[in-house]
Coordinates of C-alpha atoms in Angstrom, one line a residue:
M68 CA -123.3 38.0 -110.7
T69 CA -121.2 34.8 -110.1
K70 CA -118.9 33.6 -112.8
T71 CA -119.4 29.8 -113.3
V72 CA -116.5 27.7 -112.0
T73 CA -115.7 24.9 -114.3
K74 CA -113.8 21.7 -113.6
A75 CA -110.6 23.8 -114.2
A76 CA -110.7 25.0 -110.6
P77 CA -108.1 25.1 -109.2
F78 CA -106.6 26.8 -112.2
R79 CA -103.4 26.1 -114.0
A80 CA -102.2 29.5 -112.8
D81 CA -103.5 30.1 -109.4
H82 CA -102.5 31.9 -106.2
V83 CA -103.1 31.3 -102.5
G84 CA -105.0 34.6 -101.8
S85 CA -103.4 37.3 -99.7
L86 CA -101.7 40.3 -101.4
L87 CA -99.4 43.0 -100.1
R88 CA -101.3 45.9 -98.4
P89 CA -100.5 49.2 -100.0
E90 CA -99.2 52.1 -97.9
N91 CA -102.4 54.1 -98.0
L92 CA -104.3 51.1 -96.5
H93 CA -101.8 50.9 -93.7
E94 CA -102.2 54.6 -93.1
A95 CA -106.0 54.4 -93.1
R96 CA -105.8 51.6 -90.5
R97 CA -103.5 53.7 -88.4
L98 CA -105.8 56.7 -88.6
F99 CA -108.8 54.5 -87.7
A100 CA -107.0 53.1 -84.7
E101 CA -106.3 56.6 -83.5
R102 CA -110.0 57.5 -84.2
E103 CA -109.1 60.1 -86.8
I104 CA -111.3 58.5 -89.4
T105 CA -114.5 56.5 -89.2
A106 CA -115.1 52.8 -89.9
E107 CA -117.0 53.8 -93.0
Q108 CA -114.0 55.9 -94.2
L109 CA -111.7 53.0 -93.6
R110 CA -114.0 50.6 -95.5
N111 CA -114.1 53.0 -98.4
V112 CA -110.3 52.9 -98.6
E113 CA -110.4 49.1 -98.5
T114 CA -113.0 48.9 -101.2
A115 CA -111.0 51.2 -103.5
E116 CA -107.9 49.1 -103.0
I117 CA -109.8 45.9 -103.6
T118 CA -111.2 47.3 -106.8
R119 CA -107.7 48.2 -107.9
I120 CA -106.2 44.8 -107.2
V121 CA -109.0 42.9 -108.8
D122 CA -108.2 44.8 -112.0
K123 CA -104.5 44.1 -111.5
Q124 CA -105.1 40.3 -111.1
I125 CA -107.2 40.3 -114.3
E126 CA -104.5 42.3 -116.1
A127 CA -102.0 39.7 -115.0
G128 CA -104.0 37.0 -116.9
L129 CA -105.4 35.2 -113.9
E130 CA -108.8 33.4 -114.2
L131 CA -109.4 33.7 -110.5
V132 CA -109.1 36.8 -108.3
T133 CA -109.2 37.3 -104.5
D134 CA -109.8 40.4 -102.4
G135 CA -106.2 40.1 -101.2
E136 CA -107.6 39.7 -97.7
F137 CA -107.5 43.5 -97.6
R138 CA -110.3 43.7 -94.9
R139 CA -108.3 41.4 -92.6
R140 CA -105.3 41.9 -90.3
F141 CA -104.5 38.2 -90.0
W142 CA -105.4 35.4 -92.4
H143 CA -107.2 33.4 -89.7
T144 CA -108.1 35.3 -86.5
D145 CA -110.3 37.8 -88.4
F146 CA -112.6 35.0 -89.5
L147 CA -112.5 32.8 -86.4
E148 CA -113.1 35.6 -83.8
H149 CA -116.5 36.3 -85.4
L150 CA -117.8 32.8 -84.7
N151 CA -120.1 32.4 -81.8
G152 CA -118.1 31.0 -78.8
I153 CA -114.8 32.4 -80.0
E154 CA -113.1 35.7 -79.1
G155 CA -109.9 37.5 -80.1
Y156 CA -107.4 38.6 -77.4
V157 CA -103.8 39.8 -76.9
P158 CA -101.8 36.9 -75.4
E159 CA -98.5 37.3 -73.4
Q160 CA -96.6 36.0 -76.4
G161 CA -97.0 35.7 -80.1
Y162 CA -96.0 32.7 -82.2
I163 CA -92.3 32.0 -82.4
F164 CA -91.0 31.6 -86.0
S165 CA -87.7 30.6 -87.4
G166 CA -84.8 32.5 -85.8
D167 CA -86.9 33.2 -82.7
E168 CA -88.9 35.9 -84.5
E169 CA -92.0 36.6 -82.5
T170 CA -95.2 37.5 -84.4
E171 CA -97.4 40.3 -83.4
R172 CA -99.4 39.3 -80.3
Y173 CA -102.9 38.3 -81.2
N174 CA -104.8 35.1 -81.0
I175 CA -108.3 33.6 -80.4
R176 CA -109.8 31.5 -77.6
N177 CA -112.9 29.5 -76.9
I178 CA -115.4 31.2 -74.5
G179 CA -118.6 29.3 -75.2
K180 CA -120.3 26.8 -77.3
I181 CA -119.2 27.2 -80.9
S182 CA -121.6 28.0 -83.8
F183 CA -121.8 30.0 -86.9
N184 CA -122.8 33.6 -86.7
P185 CA -125.3 34.4 -89.5
D186 CA -124.2 38.0 -89.4
H187 CA -120.5 37.1 -89.9
P188 CA -118.9 40.1 -91.6
H189 CA -117.1 38.0 -94.2
I190 CA -120.4 37.1 -95.8
K191 CA -121.0 40.8 -96.5
D192 CA -117.4 41.3 -97.5
F193 CA -117.7 38.5 -100.2
I194 CA -120.9 39.9 -101.6
E195 CA -119.3 43.3 -102.1
F196 CA -116.1 41.7 -103.5
N197 CA -118.1 39.6 -105.9
G198 CA -119.9 42.7 -107.1
I199 CA -116.6 44.4 -107.8
V200 CA -115.5 41.3 -109.8
N201 CA -118.8 41.4 -111.7
G202 CA -118.3 38.1 -113.5
R203 CA -114.9 39.1 -115.1
A204 CA -113.1 36.3 -113.3
V205 CA -113.9 33.7 -110.6
A206 CA -114.1 35.3 -107.2
K207 CA -112.2 33.0 -104.8
Q208 CA -112.9 33.1 -101.1
T209 CA -110.3 32.0 -98.5
I210 CA -111.0 31.1 -94.9
P211 CA -109.0 29.3 -92.2
S212 CA -109.5 25.5 -92.0
P213 CA -111.8 24.3 -89.2
N214 CA -108.8 22.5 -87.9
Q215 CA -107.2 25.8 -86.9
L216 CA -109.5 25.6 -83.9
F217 CA -107.5 22.6 -82.6
N218 CA -104.3 24.6 -82.0
I219 CA -103.0 24.3 -78.5
G220 CA -104.6 26.8 -76.0
I221 CA -107.8 27.5 -77.9
R222 CA -110.3 25.0 -76.6
D223 CA -111.6 25.6 -73.1
E224 CA -111.8 22.2 -71.5
N225 CA -114.4 23.4 -69.0
I226 CA -116.7 24.2 -71.9
Y227 CA -115.7 21.2 -74.0
P228 CA -114.2 18.5 -71.7
D229 CA -114.5 16.0 -74.6
I230 CA -112.6 16.9 -77.8
E231 CA -115.0 14.8 -79.9
D232 CA -117.9 17.1 -78.8
Y233 CA -115.7 20.1 -79.6
A234 CA -115.1 18.6 -83.1
K235 CA -118.9 18.0 -83.7
D236 CA -119.7 21.6 -83.0
I237 CA -116.8 22.8 -85.3
I238 CA -118.1 20.6 -88.1
Q239 CA -121.6 22.0 -87.8
T240 CA -120.3 25.5 -87.5
Y241 CA -118.3 25.2 -90.7
R242 CA -121.2 23.4 -92.6
D243 CA -123.3 26.4 -91.7
A244 CA -120.5 28.8 -92.8
I245 CA -120.2 27.0 -96.2
K246 CA -123.9 27.1 -96.7
A247 CA -123.9 30.9 -96.0
F248 CA -121.0 31.5 -98.3
Y249 CA -122.6 29.4 -101.1
E250 CA -125.8 31.4 -100.8
A251 CA -123.8 34.6 -101.0
G252 CA -122.3 33.4 -104.3
V253 CA -119.1 31.6 -103.4
R254 CA -118.2 28.8 -105.9
Y255 CA -114.5 28.6 -105.2
L256 CA -113.5 28.2 -101.6
Q257 CA -110.1 27.6 -100.1
L258 CA -109.4 26.2 -96.6
D259 CA -106.0 27.5 -95.3
D260 CA -104.5 24.9 -92.9
V261 CA -101.3 25.3 -91.0
Y262 CA -102.5 22.8 -88.3
I263 CA -102.6 19.8 -90.7
A264 CA -99.2 20.7 -92.1
G265 CA -97.9 20.9 -88.5
L266 CA -99.1 17.4 -87.9
S267 CA -96.5 16.3 -90.5
S268 CA -93.7 18.2 -88.9
P269 CA -91.3 16.0 -86.8
D270 CA -90.3 19.2 -84.9
I271 CA -93.7 19.4 -83.2
P272 CA -93.9 16.8 -80.4
F273 CA -97.6 15.9 -80.5
N274 CA -97.0 12.5 -78.9
D275 CA -95.9 14.3 -75.7
G276 CA -99.4 15.7 -75.2
K277 CA -102.7 14.2 -74.2
Y278 CA -103.4 12.9 -77.7
S279 CA -101.2 11.0 -80.1
R280 CA -100.2 12.4 -83.5
E281 CA -102.0 9.5 -85.1
Y282 CA -105.3 10.3 -83.3
L283 CA -105.0 14.0 -84.2
I284 CA -104.4 13.2 -87.8
D285 CA -107.4 11.0 -87.9
L286 CA -109.5 13.7 -86.1
A287 CA -108.4 16.5 -88.5
L288 CA -109.3 14.4 -91.5
R289 CA -112.7 13.5 -90.1
V290 CA -113.4 17.1 -89.3
V291 CA -112.7 18.4 -92.8
N292 CA -114.5 15.6 -94.5
G293 CA -117.4 16.0 -92.1
V294 CA -117.6 19.7 -93.0
L295 CA -117.6 18.9 -96.7
D296 CA -120.1 16.1 -96.6
G297 CA -123.1 17.0 -98.6
K298 CA -121.6 20.3 -100.0
P299 CA -123.1 21.5 -103.3
E300 CA -121.6 19.8 -106.3
D301 CA -120.8 23.2 -108.0
L302 CA -118.8 24.4 -105.0
F303 CA -115.1 23.8 -105.5
V304 CA -113.1 23.5 -102.4
T305 CA -109.3 23.3 -102.0
T306 CA -106.9 23.0 -99.1
H307 CA -103.7 25.0 -98.6
L308 CA -101.2 23.2 -96.4
C309 CA -98.9 25.9 -95.0
R310 CA -95.9 25.8 -92.8
G311 CA -96.3 29.4 -91.6
N312 CA -95.8 32.7 -93.4
Y313 CA -94.9 35.9 -91.5
R314 CA -92.8 38.7 -92.9
S315 CA -91.1 36.1 -95.2
N316 CA -90.3 33.8 -92.3
W317 CA -91.6 30.3 -91.5
A318 CA -92.8 28.5 -88.4
F319 CA -91.7 24.8 -89.0
E320 CA -90.4 22.4 -91.5
G321 CA -90.9 18.8 -92.6
S322 CA -92.2 17.0 -95.7
Y323 CA -95.8 15.8 -96.1
D324 CA -94.8 12.2 -95.6
I325 CA -96.5 11.6 -92.2
I326 CA -99.9 12.8 -93.4
A327 CA -99.8 12.0 -97.1
E328 CA -101.2 8.5 -97.1
R329 CA -104.3 9.7 -95.2
F330 CA -104.8 13.3 -96.2
L331 CA -103.7 13.4 -99.8
A332 CA -105.6 10.2 -100.5
K333 CA -108.7 10.8 -98.5
E334 CA -109.4 14.5 -97.9
K335 CA -112.5 15.2 -100.0
V336 CA -111.3 18.4 -101.7
G337 CA -110.8 19.2 -105.3
G338 CA -107.2 20.4 -105.0
F339 CA -104.2 20.7 -102.6
F340 CA -102.1 23.8 -102.5
L341 CA -98.7 22.4 -101.4
E342 CA -95.6 24.3 -100.4
Y343 CA -92.5 23.3 -102.4
D344 CA -90.4 26.5 -102.6
D345 CA -87.4 25.4 -100.5
Y346 CA -85.6 22.6 -98.7
R347 CA -88.1 22.5 -95.9
S348 CA -90.7 20.9 -98.2
G349 CA -89.0 17.5 -98.8
G350 CA -89.5 15.6 -102.0
F351 CA -92.5 15.0 -104.3
E352 CA -92.9 11.4 -103.1
P353 CA -96.0 12.1 -101.0
L354 CA -97.8 13.0 -104.2
Q355 CA -98.0 9.3 -105.0
Y356 CA -101.0 9.1 -102.7
I357 CA -103.1 11.6 -104.8
N358 CA -105.8 9.5 -106.5
N359 CA -105.3 9.3 -110.3
G360 CA -108.0 11.5 -111.9
G361 CA -108.8 12.9 -108.4
A362 CA -107.7 16.1 -106.7
K363 CA -105.4 18.5 -108.4
V364 CA -102.0 19.4 -107.0
V365 CA -101.2 23.1 -107.0
L366 CA -97.4 23.1 -106.8
G367 CA -96.1 26.0 -104.8
V368 CA -92.6 26.0 -106.4
I369 CA -92.7 29.8 -106.8
T370 CA -91.8 31.6 -103.6
S371 CA -93.8 34.5 -102.2
K372 CA -91.1 35.2 -99.7
S373 CA -88.8 37.1 -102.0
G374 CA -89.2 39.2 -105.2
E375 CA -86.5 37.4 -107.3
L376 CA -88.1 35.5 -110.2
E377 CA -87.3 31.8 -110.3
D378 CA -85.5 30.3 -113.3
K379 CA -88.1 29.1 -115.8
E380 CA -86.2 25.9 -116.8
L381 CA -85.7 25.0 -113.2
V382 CA -89.5 25.4 -112.5
K383 CA -90.3 23.3 -115.5
S384 CA -87.8 20.6 -114.4
R385 CA -89.4 20.5 -110.9
I386 CA -92.8 20.0 -112.4
E387 CA -91.5 17.3 -114.6
E388 CA -90.0 15.6 -111.5
A389 CA -93.4 15.8 -109.8
T390 CA -95.0 14.0 -112.8
K391 CA -93.2 10.8 -111.6
F392 CA -95.9 10.7 -108.9
V393 CA -98.9 12.5 -110.3
P394 CA -100.0 13.1 -113.9
L395 CA -99.3 16.5 -115.5
E396 CA -103.0 17.1 -116.2
Q397 CA -103.6 17.1 -112.4
I398 CA -100.9 19.7 -111.7
C399 CA -101.3 23.4 -111.4
L400 CA -98.8 26.2 -110.5
S401 CA -98.9 28.8 -107.7
P402 CA -96.7 30.6 -105.1
Q403 CA -96.3 28.5 -102.1
C404 CA -98.3 30.9 -99.9
G405 CA -99.9 34.3 -100.0
F406 CA -97.8 37.5 -100.2
A407 CA -99.2 38.8 -96.9
S408 CA -100.7 36.3 -94.6
T409 CA -100.8 39.1 -92.1
H410 CA -101.1 42.8 -92.6
H411 CA -97.3 43.2 -92.3
G412 CA -96.6 41.5 -95.6
N413 CA -93.6 39.6 -97.0
K414 CA -90.3 41.3 -97.9
L415 CA -90.8 42.2 -101.5
T416 CA -92.3 45.1 -103.4
E417 CA -95.8 45.3 -104.8
E418 CA -94.4 45.4 -108.3
E419 CA -92.4 42.3 -107.6
Q420 CA -95.6 40.6 -106.4
W421 CA -97.3 41.4 -109.7
E422 CA -94.4 40.2 -111.7
K423 CA -94.5 36.9 -109.8
L424 CA -98.2 36.4 -110.7
K425 CA -97.6 37.3 -114.4
F426 CA -94.7 34.9 -114.4
I427 CA -96.9 32.1 -113.2
V428 CA -99.5 32.8 -115.9
E429 CA -96.8 32.9 -118.5
L430 CA -95.3 29.6 -117.3
S431 CA -98.6 27.9 -117.2
K432 CA -99.3 28.8 -120.8
E433 CA -95.9 27.4 -121.8
I434 CA -96.4 24.2 -119.9
W435 CA -100.1 23.4 -120.5
G436 CA -100.8 25.6 -123.6

């Protein structure tokens, strides 16, 4: 049973998707890795915990729920490594985050022509998740943006010497993925995109590479819009532009200025989840490029990186500041990112996580009624 998604999606009170994994799930994954429990036993633990957090999200007053990404280890690799032509592997080094913190070493690489695998496990995962929700809320599905496949070191230039050919196969792969998710019942889909946010970071020297920053911005926009071309009208798609989220740390900084005039004005999505929880985000000026009456802006002015609740009046004043550039009726509220983009989770307690989500629901009612 699929709850009908109205024009309200994204919702006034929304959230990015991932939730803190409970200790018994961590323990089950450890036991599975040591071959002390079966894959079926692990899945049963995951299912029980997904059932619990669906109830918790509904109790918090949210109109949408996610599975917390509880069947994944990482927000992106678990999806991407199950595409044809992509494999997961352990590199010599993880990503380097602020303060030289190195992430757990795991990544993906291109090993053949890319296409969608009709037996992709996330399709089955959604069907089971949607059954748990059972129409009590909107079941939101999150997947990494197709543009994550443009990160340095993924494309094999022997397989794809021309990046445009690579882009064509990525577009078709994701169009097939969206079709499969839609047929499985997905009506609210979110594309998580660190790559595009990175294109707006002055710290990342794209112009020192083979392609200019301007070309890569244009390519990334063409890819997402190509993927969404001809999508079903009742499928609502949003983009989350993220600057990295690993154990409450971040990967890079920079406002959305560089990409705003193209992406915020021209990306064919129904909403943008934007990070505005600290100084790294810059000002709200890029919001001026959002089309009036067009995509919604989900302001991530609530942080998922710590458990301390924000000051209500400060949040309200920041939303009021944003209305200088985009109408209030196009604004929604959310944490700036998930609470656990990877299985490690951010540095707050599960109870603090639920209080944050309740806080967002409460604030949204005060602001929008």
